[in-house]
Coordinates of C-alpha atoms and ligand atoms in Angstrom, one line a residue:
M101 CA -13.2 -15.3 114.2
P102 CA -15.1 -15.2 111.0
M103 CA -15.3 -18.0 108.9
E104 CA -13.4 -17.9 105.8
Y105 CA -14.5 -19.2 102.3
F106 CA -13.1 -19.7 99.2
T107 CA -13.7 -20.2 95.5
E108 CA -11.0 -20.8 93.5
Q109 CA -10.9 -22.0 89.4
G110 CA -8.6 -23.9 87.2
S111 CA -8.3 -26.0 84.7
S112 CA -8.9 -29.3 86.2
Y113 CA -9.7 -30.4 89.9
R114 CA -5.9 -31.0 90.5
D115 CA -5.1 -27.5 89.2
C116 CA -7.6 -25.7 91.6
V117 CA -6.2 -27.9 94.5
E118 CA -3.2 -26.7 93.8
K119 CA -4.1 -23.2 94.0
V120 CA -6.0 -23.4 96.8
R121 CA -3.1 -25.2 98.7
L122 CA -0.8 -22.1 97.4
K123 CA -3.2 -19.7 98.7
Y124 CA -4.5 -21.2 102.2
G125 CA -2.3 -24.0 103.1
E126 CA -3.1 -27.4 104.5
R127 CA -6.1 -25.9 106.3
A128 CA -8.1 -25.3 103.0
Q129 CA -11.2 -27.9 102.6
V130 CA -12.5 -28.2 99.5
M131 CA -16.7 -28.7 99.7
T132 CA -17.9 -28.9 96.1
Q133 CA -16.3 -28.9 92.4
R134 CA -18.4 -28.3 89.4
K135 CA -17.5 -27.9 85.6
V136 CA -17.3 -24.0 84.7
P137 CA -16.2 -22.1 81.3
V138 CA -13.4 -20.4 82.3
G139 CA -11.4 -17.4 80.8
G140 CA -12.6 -15.8 78.1
F141 CA -14.6 -12.4 77.8
L142 CA -18.5 -12.1 78.1
G143 CA -19.0 -15.8 77.6
L144 CA -16.6 -15.8 74.6
F145 CA -13.4 -18.0 74.1
T146 CA -14.2 -19.5 77.3
R147 CA -12.4 -23.3 78.1
D148 CA -13.8 -25.9 80.1
G149 CA -12.9 -25.8 83.7
V150 CA -13.4 -26.8 87.2
E151 CA -14.5 -24.5 90.1
V152 CA -13.9 -25.6 93.6
T153 CA -15.5 -23.8 96.7
G154 CA -14.3 -24.7 100.3
Y155 CA -13.6 -22.9 103.8
I156 CA -10.4 -22.9 105.7
S157 CA -10.7 -25.2 108.4
D158 CA -9.7 -23.6 112.0
L159 CA -11.3 -25.9 114.1
R160 CA -9.8 -28.4 116.3
Y161 CA -11.3 -31.3 118.2
A162 CA -10.0 -34.0 120.1
A163 CA -7.2 -35.9 117.9
G164 CA -8.4 -38.9 116.5
T165 CA -12.1 -38.3 116.8
R166 CA -13.5 -38.1 112.9
Y167 CA -16.9 -37.3 112.3
G168 CA -18.0 -38.1 109.0
G169 CA -17.0 -35.2 106.8
F170 CA -18.2 -33.4 103.5
G171 CA -18.8 -35.9 101.0
S172 CA -15.4 -37.7 101.1
T173 CA -13.1 -34.6 100.9
A174 CA -13.2 -33.0 104.3
A175 CA -12.4 -34.9 106.8
W176 CA -13.6 -32.9 109.9
G177 CA -12.2 -32.3 113.1
S178 CA -9.1 -34.6 112.9
G179 CA -6.7 -31.6 112.9
P180 CA -5.0 -30.5 109.7
A181 CA -1.4 -32.5 110.8
T182 CA -3.1 -35.9 110.1
Q183 CA -5.6 -35.3 108.0
P184 CA -4.8 -32.4 105.3
G185 CA -8.0 -31.5 103.7
L186 CA -7.4 -31.5 100.1
S187 CA -5.3 -35.0 99.6
G188 CA -8.3 -36.9 99.2
E189 CA -10.6 -36.9 95.9
T190 CA -13.7 -34.7 96.3
G191 CA -16.8 -36.7 95.1
L192 CA -18.4 -36.5 91.4
P193 CA -18.6 -33.2 89.9
G194 CA -21.8 -31.3 90.9
Q195 CA -21.9 -33.3 93.8
T196 CA -23.9 -31.6 97.1
L197 CA -23.7 -32.1 100.5
N198 CA -26.6 -32.6 102.9
F199 CA -25.7 -29.8 105.1
K200 CA -28.3 -29.6 107.5
E201 CA -28.0 -33.6 107.9
E202 CA -24.1 -33.1 108.3
K203 CA -24.7 -30.1 110.8
D204 CA -26.9 -31.8 112.8
R205 CA -24.2 -34.7 113.3
L206 CA -21.4 -32.5 114.1
L207 CA -23.3 -30.6 116.6
A208 CA -24.4 -33.6 118.3
A209 CA -20.9 -35.1 118.0
A210 CA -19.2 -31.9 119.7
A211 CA -21.5 -32.2 122.4
A212 CA -20.8 -35.7 123.3
V213 CA -17.2 -34.3 123.1
K214 CA -17.0 -31.0 124.9
Q215 CA -19.3 -28.1 125.9
P216 CA -21.8 -26.8 123.2
D217 CA -19.9 -24.3 120.7
P218 CA -22.4 -21.5 119.7
T219 CA -19.4 -20.5 117.5
L220 CA -19.5 -23.9 115.8
E221 CA -23.3 -23.6 115.4
K222 CA -23.0 -20.5 113.8
L223 CA -20.2 -21.4 111.6
L224 CA -22.3 -24.4 110.3
S225 CA -25.4 -22.3 109.7
K226 CA -23.7 -19.9 107.8
M227 CA -21.9 -22.6 105.8
E228 CA -25.5 -24.4 105.2
T229 CA -26.7 -21.0 103.6
L230 CA -23.6 -20.6 101.4
T231 CA -23.8 -24.5 100.2
E232 CA -27.6 -23.6 99.5
K233 CA -26.6 -20.9 97.5
I234 CA -24.0 -22.9 95.8
D235 CA -26.6 -25.6 94.9
A236 CA -28.8 -22.8 93.7
R237 CA -26.5 -21.3 91.1
A238 CA -25.4 -24.9 90.1
L239 CA -29.2 -25.4 89.1
P240 CA -29.6 -24.1 85.6
Q241 CA -27.0 -26.3 83.4
R242 CA -25.2 -23.0 81.5
D243 CA -25.6 -20.4 84.6
E244 CA -23.0 -18.5 82.6
D245 CA -25.3 -17.4 80.1
H246 CA -27.8 -15.1 80.4
P247 CA -31.7 -16.4 80.3
T248 CA -31.7 -14.5 77.0
L249 CA -29.0 -16.9 75.5
V250 CA -30.6 -19.8 77.2
R251 CA -33.6 -19.0 75.4
L252 CA -32.6 -18.3 72.2
E253 CA -30.4 -21.2 72.0
E254 CA -33.7 -23.4 72.9
L255 CA -35.3 -21.8 70.0
F256 CA -32.5 -22.8 67.7
A257 CA -32.8 -26.1 68.6
Q258 CA -36.6 -26.3 68.2
N259 CA -35.8 -24.8 64.8
D260 CA -33.5 -27.6 64.1
F261 CA -30.5 -25.4 63.6
S262 CA -27.4 -26.8 63.6
P263 CA -25.1 -26.5 66.6
S264 CA -22.3 -24.4 64.7
Y265 CA -24.8 -22.2 63.2
T266 CA -26.2 -21.3 66.7
K267 CA -23.0 -20.8 68.0
V268 CA -22.4 -18.4 65.5
M269 CA -25.6 -16.8 66.2
L270 CA -25.3 -16.8 69.9
D271 CA -21.7 -15.7 69.9
R272 CA -22.7 -12.4 67.9
V273 CA -25.3 -11.6 70.3
R274 CA -22.6 -12.0 73.3
K275 CA -20.6 -9.6 71.3
E276 CA -23.1 -7.0 70.1
F277 CA -25.4 -6.8 73.2
S278 CA -24.2 -5.7 76.5
L279 CA -25.9 -7.5 79.6
D280 CA -28.1 -4.5 80.3
T281 CA -29.4 -4.8 76.6
L282 CA -29.7 -8.5 76.8
E283 CA -32.4 -8.0 79.3
E284 CA -34.8 -6.9 76.4
F285 CA -35.8 -10.1 74.9
D286 CA -37.9 -9.1 72.1
A287 CA -35.3 -6.1 70.8
V288 CA -32.7 -9.1 70.6
Q289 CA -34.8 -11.5 69.3
D290 CA -35.4 -8.9 66.5
R291 CA -31.9 -8.4 65.6
V292 CA -31.3 -12.4 65.6
I293 CA -34.3 -12.8 63.1
E294 CA -32.3 -10.1 60.7
W295 CA -29.0 -12.1 61.3
I296 CA -30.5 -15.3 60.4
G297 CA -32.3 -13.5 57.3
E298 CA -28.5 -12.2 56.3
T299 CA -27.6 -15.9 56.1
I300 CA -29.9 -16.8 53.7
T301 CA -28.5 -16.1 50.1
I302 CA -31.2 -15.9 47.3
H303 CA -30.0 -17.0 44.1
T304 CA -30.1 -14.4 41.5
E305 CA -30.7 -15.4 37.7
T306 CA -28.0 -14.4 35.2
P307 CA -29.7 -13.4 31.8
V308 CA -29.2 -15.8 29.4
Q309 CA -27.1 -14.8 26.5
R310 CA -28.6 -16.8 23.9
P311 CA -31.9 -18.3 24.8
P312 CA -33.4 -20.7 25.3
R313 CA -32.4 -20.9 29.2
I314 CA -31.9 -24.5 30.3
L315 CA -32.5 -25.4 33.8
V316 CA -31.6 -28.7 35.0
L317 CA -32.9 -30.5 38.1
V318 CA -30.8 -33.1 40.2
G319 CA -31.3 -34.6 43.4
P320 CA -31.7 -37.9 45.2
P321 CA -34.7 -39.6 44.7
G322 CA -38.1 -38.9 45.9
V323 CA -37.2 -35.3 46.8
G324 CA -39.5 -33.7 44.2
K325 CA -37.8 -33.3 41.0
T326 CA -40.3 -34.2 38.6
T327 CA -43.1 -32.3 40.3
T328 CA -41.1 -29.7 40.9
I329 CA -40.4 -29.5 37.0
A330 CA -43.9 -29.4 36.2
K331 CA -44.6 -26.9 38.7
L332 CA -41.9 -24.6 37.0
G333 CA -43.2 -25.9 33.4
F334 CA -46.3 -24.7 34.4
T335 CA -45.9 -21.3 36.2
L336 CA -43.2 -20.2 34.1
N337 CA -45.1 -20.9 30.7
Y338 CA -47.8 -19.0 31.9
G339 CA -46.1 -16.1 33.4
R340 CA -47.4 -17.1 37.2
L341 CA -43.8 -16.5 38.7
G342 CA -43.4 -13.2 37.6
G343 CA -42.0 -12.3 34.6
P344 CA -43.5 -12.8 31.3
P345 CA -44.9 -16.0 29.9
L346 CA -42.1 -17.9 28.5
S347 CA -42.1 -20.7 25.7
V348 CA -41.1 -23.8 28.0
K349 CA -40.1 -27.4 26.9
M350 CA -39.8 -30.4 29.4
I351 CA -37.3 -33.0 28.7
T352 CA -36.8 -36.2 31.0
I353 CA -34.2 -38.1 31.6
D354 CA -36.3 -40.1 33.7
G355 CA -37.6 -42.3 31.1
Y356 CA -35.9 -45.5 32.5
R357 CA -38.7 -45.6 35.0
I358 CA -42.1 -46.0 32.7
A359 CA -44.0 -44.6 35.9
A360 CA -41.8 -41.5 36.0
R361 CA -42.2 -40.9 32.3
E362 CA -45.8 -41.1 32.6
Q363 CA -45.9 -38.6 35.5
L364 CA -44.5 -36.1 33.3
E365 CA -46.0 -36.7 30.4
K366 CA -49.7 -36.4 32.3
Y367 CA -48.3 -33.1 33.7
G368 CA -47.5 -32.0 30.3
E369 CA -50.5 -32.9 28.5
I370 CA -52.7 -31.2 31.2
M371 CA -50.4 -28.0 31.0
K372 CA -50.1 -28.1 27.3
I373 CA -46.7 -28.3 27.6
P374 CA -44.4 -30.6 25.2
V375 CA -42.5 -33.4 27.2
S376 CA -39.5 -35.1 25.4
Y377 CA -37.8 -38.5 26.5
V378 CA -34.2 -39.0 26.1
N379 CA -32.3 -42.2 27.0
N380 CA -29.0 -41.0 26.0
N381 CA -26.3 -37.9 25.9
E382 CA -26.8 -38.0 22.0
E383 CA -30.5 -38.0 22.2
L384 CA -30.4 -34.8 24.7
R385 CA -28.2 -32.9 22.9
K386 CA -30.6 -33.7 19.3
T387 CA -33.3 -32.5 21.5
I388 CA -32.0 -29.3 22.8
A389 CA -30.9 -28.7 19.5
F390 CA -34.7 -29.3 17.9
Y391 CA -36.2 -27.0 20.7
Q392 CA -33.2 -24.6 19.8
D393 CA -35.5 -21.7 17.9
D394 CA -38.8 -22.4 19.6
A395 CA -38.1 -22.3 23.4
E396 CA -37.1 -20.0 25.8
L397 CA -36.9 -22.0 28.8
I398 CA -35.8 -25.9 28.5
L399 CA -36.3 -27.8 31.9
V400 CA -34.6 -30.9 32.1
D401 CA -35.8 -33.6 35.0
T402 CA -33.2 -36.4 35.7
I403 CA -33.2 -39.8 36.9
G404 CA -34.1 -40.4 40.6
K405 CA -31.2 -42.6 41.5
S406 CA -29.0 -41.7 44.2
P407 CA -25.5 -40.8 42.9
R408 CA -23.9 -42.5 45.7
N409 CA -21.6 -45.0 43.3
A410 CA -19.2 -42.8 41.8
V411 CA -20.0 -44.5 38.0
E412 CA -23.4 -43.8 38.2
L413 CA -22.8 -40.3 38.7
A414 CA -20.1 -39.9 36.3
K415 CA -22.6 -41.6 33.7
M416 CA -25.1 -39.1 34.6
K417 CA -22.7 -36.2 34.8
Q418 CA -21.6 -37.3 31.1
F419 CA -25.2 -37.3 29.8
L420 CA -26.0 -33.9 31.4
D421 CA -22.9 -32.5 29.4
A422 CA -25.2 -32.5 26.6
C423 CA -27.3 -29.7 27.8
G424 CA -24.2 -27.5 27.3
T425 CA -22.1 -25.1 29.9
S426 CA -24.4 -22.4 29.7
A427 CA -27.2 -24.7 31.3
E428 CA -28.0 -24.3 35.1
V429 CA -28.1 -26.8 37.6
H430 CA -30.1 -26.6 40.8
L431 CA -30.2 -29.3 43.5
A432 CA -33.3 -29.9 44.8
I433 CA -33.2 -30.7 48.3
D434 CA -36.4 -32.0 50.7
A435 CA -36.9 -29.7 53.6
K436 CA -36.9 -32.4 55.9
T437 CA -34.0 -33.8 55.6
K438 CA -31.4 -33.9 58.5
Y439 CA -28.8 -31.2 58.8
S440 CA -25.7 -33.4 58.0
D441 CA -27.6 -35.4 55.2
V442 CA -28.2 -31.8 53.5
R443 CA -24.4 -31.1 53.7
E444 CA -23.6 -34.8 52.6
M445 CA -25.9 -34.2 49.6
F446 CA -24.4 -31.0 49.1
R447 CA -20.8 -32.7 48.8
Q448 CA -22.4 -35.8 46.3
F449 CA -23.8 -33.5 43.7
A450 CA -20.9 -31.2 43.6
P451 CA -19.6 -32.7 40.5
F452 CA -22.8 -31.3 38.6
N453 CA -21.7 -27.6 39.7
Y454 CA -25.3 -26.7 40.6
Q455 CA -25.3 -22.8 41.2
S456 CA -28.4 -23.0 43.3
V457 CA -30.7 -25.3 45.7
V458 CA -34.4 -25.6 45.5
V459 CA -36.0 -26.3 48.9
T460 CA -38.9 -28.7 48.4
K461 CA -41.4 -30.0 51.0
L462 CA -41.6 -26.9 53.2
D463 CA -45.4 -27.6 53.6
E464 CA -44.2 -30.8 55.6
T465 CA -41.9 -29.1 58.1
A466 CA -41.9 -25.7 59.9
R467 CA -38.3 -26.3 61.0
A468 CA -36.3 -25.3 58.4
G469 CA -33.3 -24.4 60.5
N470 CA -31.4 -27.6 59.3
V471 CA -31.7 -26.2 55.7
I472 CA -31.0 -22.8 56.5
S473 CA -27.9 -23.9 58.5
A474 CA -26.6 -26.3 55.8
L475 CA -26.9 -23.7 52.9
F476 CA -25.1 -21.2 55.1
A477 CA -22.1 -23.7 55.9
D478 CA -21.7 -24.4 52.3
G479 CA -22.4 -21.0 51.2
K480 CA -25.2 -22.3 48.7
P481 CA -27.7 -19.7 47.1
V482 CA -31.4 -21.2 47.1
S483 CA -33.4 -20.4 44.0
Y484 CA -36.8 -22.1 44.6
I485 CA -38.9 -23.1 47.0
T486 CA -42.1 -25.9 47.0
D487 CA -44.8 -26.3 49.6
G488 CA -47.5 -28.4 48.2
Q489 CA -48.2 -31.3 46.0
G490 CA -50.4 -29.0 43.6
V491 CA -48.7 -27.6 40.3
E492 CA -50.3 -24.5 40.4
G493 CA -49.4 -22.2 43.6
N494 CA -47.4 -24.4 45.3
I495 CA -43.9 -23.0 43.9
H496 CA -42.0 -19.6 44.4
R497 CA -39.4 -17.9 44.0
A498 CA -37.4 -18.3 47.3
G499 CA -37.0 -15.5 49.6
V500 CA -35.8 -14.6 52.7
V501 CA -39.2 -13.6 54.2
R502 CA -40.7 -16.9 53.7
F503 CA -38.1 -18.8 55.4
L504 CA -37.9 -16.3 58.3
I505 CA -41.9 -16.4 59.0
N506 CA -41.7 -20.2 59.2
L507 CA -39.4 -19.8 62.1
E508 CA -41.2 -21.7 65.1
G509 CA -41.3 -19.9 68.5
F510 CA -39.5 -16.8 67.7
R511 CA -41.6 -13.2 67.7
I512 CA -41.9 -12.3 64.1
D513 CA -42.3 -8.9 62.9
R514 CA -43.5 -9.4 59.6
D515 CA -43.6 -5.6 58.6
A516 CA -40.1 -5.2 59.8
I517 CA -38.9 -8.0 57.8
E518 CA -41.0 -7.1 55.1
K519 CA -39.2 -4.0 55.0
R520 CA -35.7 -5.2 55.5
F521 CA -35.9 -8.3 52.9
G522 CA -38.9 -8.0 51.0
E523 CA -37.2 -6.4 48.1
Q524 CA -35.5 -9.5 47.3
Ligands
GDP778 N1 -45.9 -32.4 50.2 C1 -45.2 -32.0 49.4 N2 -45.4 -33.1 48.8 C2 -44.7 -32.9 47.4 C3 -43.9 -31.6 47.0 N3 -43.2 -32.0 45.9 C4 -43.4 -33.2 45.6 N4 -44.1 -33.8 46.5 C5 -44.1 -34.9 46.3 O1 -43.2 -36.0 46.7 C6 -43.2 -37.2 46.0 C7 -42.4 -37.4 45.2 O2 -42.1 -36.5 44.1 P1 -41.3 -36.7 42.9 O3 -41.5 -35.4 41.7 O4 -41.6 -37.8 42.0 O5 -39.9 -36.5 43.2 P2 -38.4 -37.5 42.3 O6 -38.2 -38.7 42.5 O7 -37.6 -36.3 43.1 O8 -38.9 -37.1 40.9 C8 -44.5 -37.1 45.4 O9 -45.7 -37.7 46.1 C9 -45.1 -35.5 45.2 O10 -46.5 -35.6 45.3 C10 -44.0 -30.5 47.7 O11 -43.7 -29.4 47.9 N5 -44.9 -30.7 49.2
MG779 MG1 -38.8 -38.0 39.2

């Protein structure tokens, strides 16, 4: 008589056991249990569940003789009446059995009781194979996922993308690729790169109604605001960032800190761009008014204090009100900042109504998934990126291409990316 095996899934171990009992009665012996995603379609909308496997016991030995058993579950040989196979708890999830050992012990025990039983030996060999198969299936942690998805998930992690961003992307892969097309890893990753590109929004400059354009840079201390202001001043003043040369003035309200003031002053001297220091709202208003007719672009560097405390933040906000409502505010973020911290900074600086984000120090990390994920999560556009300490050549208008070619581990088809995103 052929041995009957079963596999049953349910929301919990208890649930599985109940189903098994209903279907197969008391002779059902659970051998293994493990966590699996259940329900859903193509890996979407799945829940955590349990899968149990086992067999239907049909073996009878002399009553009262118990031979070990499988794990702590299946009491083998004592008969269904006294030992319902499903009454006990199984071992830990994923626990597997040393089948060979158990088989040898059972055969030895059986031989001691009665004639060697070739059927029993056959059955046990069959079960050994089955157990090996189950073990092999349990080996990869995410065995429900196609290897392409597993590999993609690793690449997302390697690039510091957030778990939620990664999930959105992988779900999209599951939805848009069939099992067949998933086999073509390169084709899949090319699409994924495109989708990542589509999540990056580039800030579009709106032409100012009445010059000068006023650009204010806010952000936590040390991210490179002053350096970025100097870089912007230099490149825009000399027309080196696309567009015509602009008459640029720089204002710093970092004047409290002598070093900071000297920092921008030095830059200003080298670049022959005027730098003003202001210490309060009124001075800022006057300075802007003074430059009104002369300047096409006024860059405002701000204090490097962390606006963690609400009073400090309110003070700075009131200070910056002097720039007027048409001023554009950009938030500077260091590319090395952790995803959750970037989100926190987005939140902290929200009162400044920044329209865009400047990503600094991209030269110091190859993993920008954290920033891409955060920008996407909060729907923020990016305006400039900086990638070095030099004033010239280390600032660029943000572009999708740059973010994509920076990604680690992905195969990057630069021509295709340029074609798709180069225009921006
Ligand atoms: N590697 C690198 N360092 C930068 C970059 N931008 C600024 N820095 C450095 O970051 C440090 C802090 O810059 P600073 O402009 O004073 O920051 P602030 O406090 O935000 O004004 C300085 O040592 C800068 O040279 C960048 O794009 N790449
Ligand atoms: Mg500074």
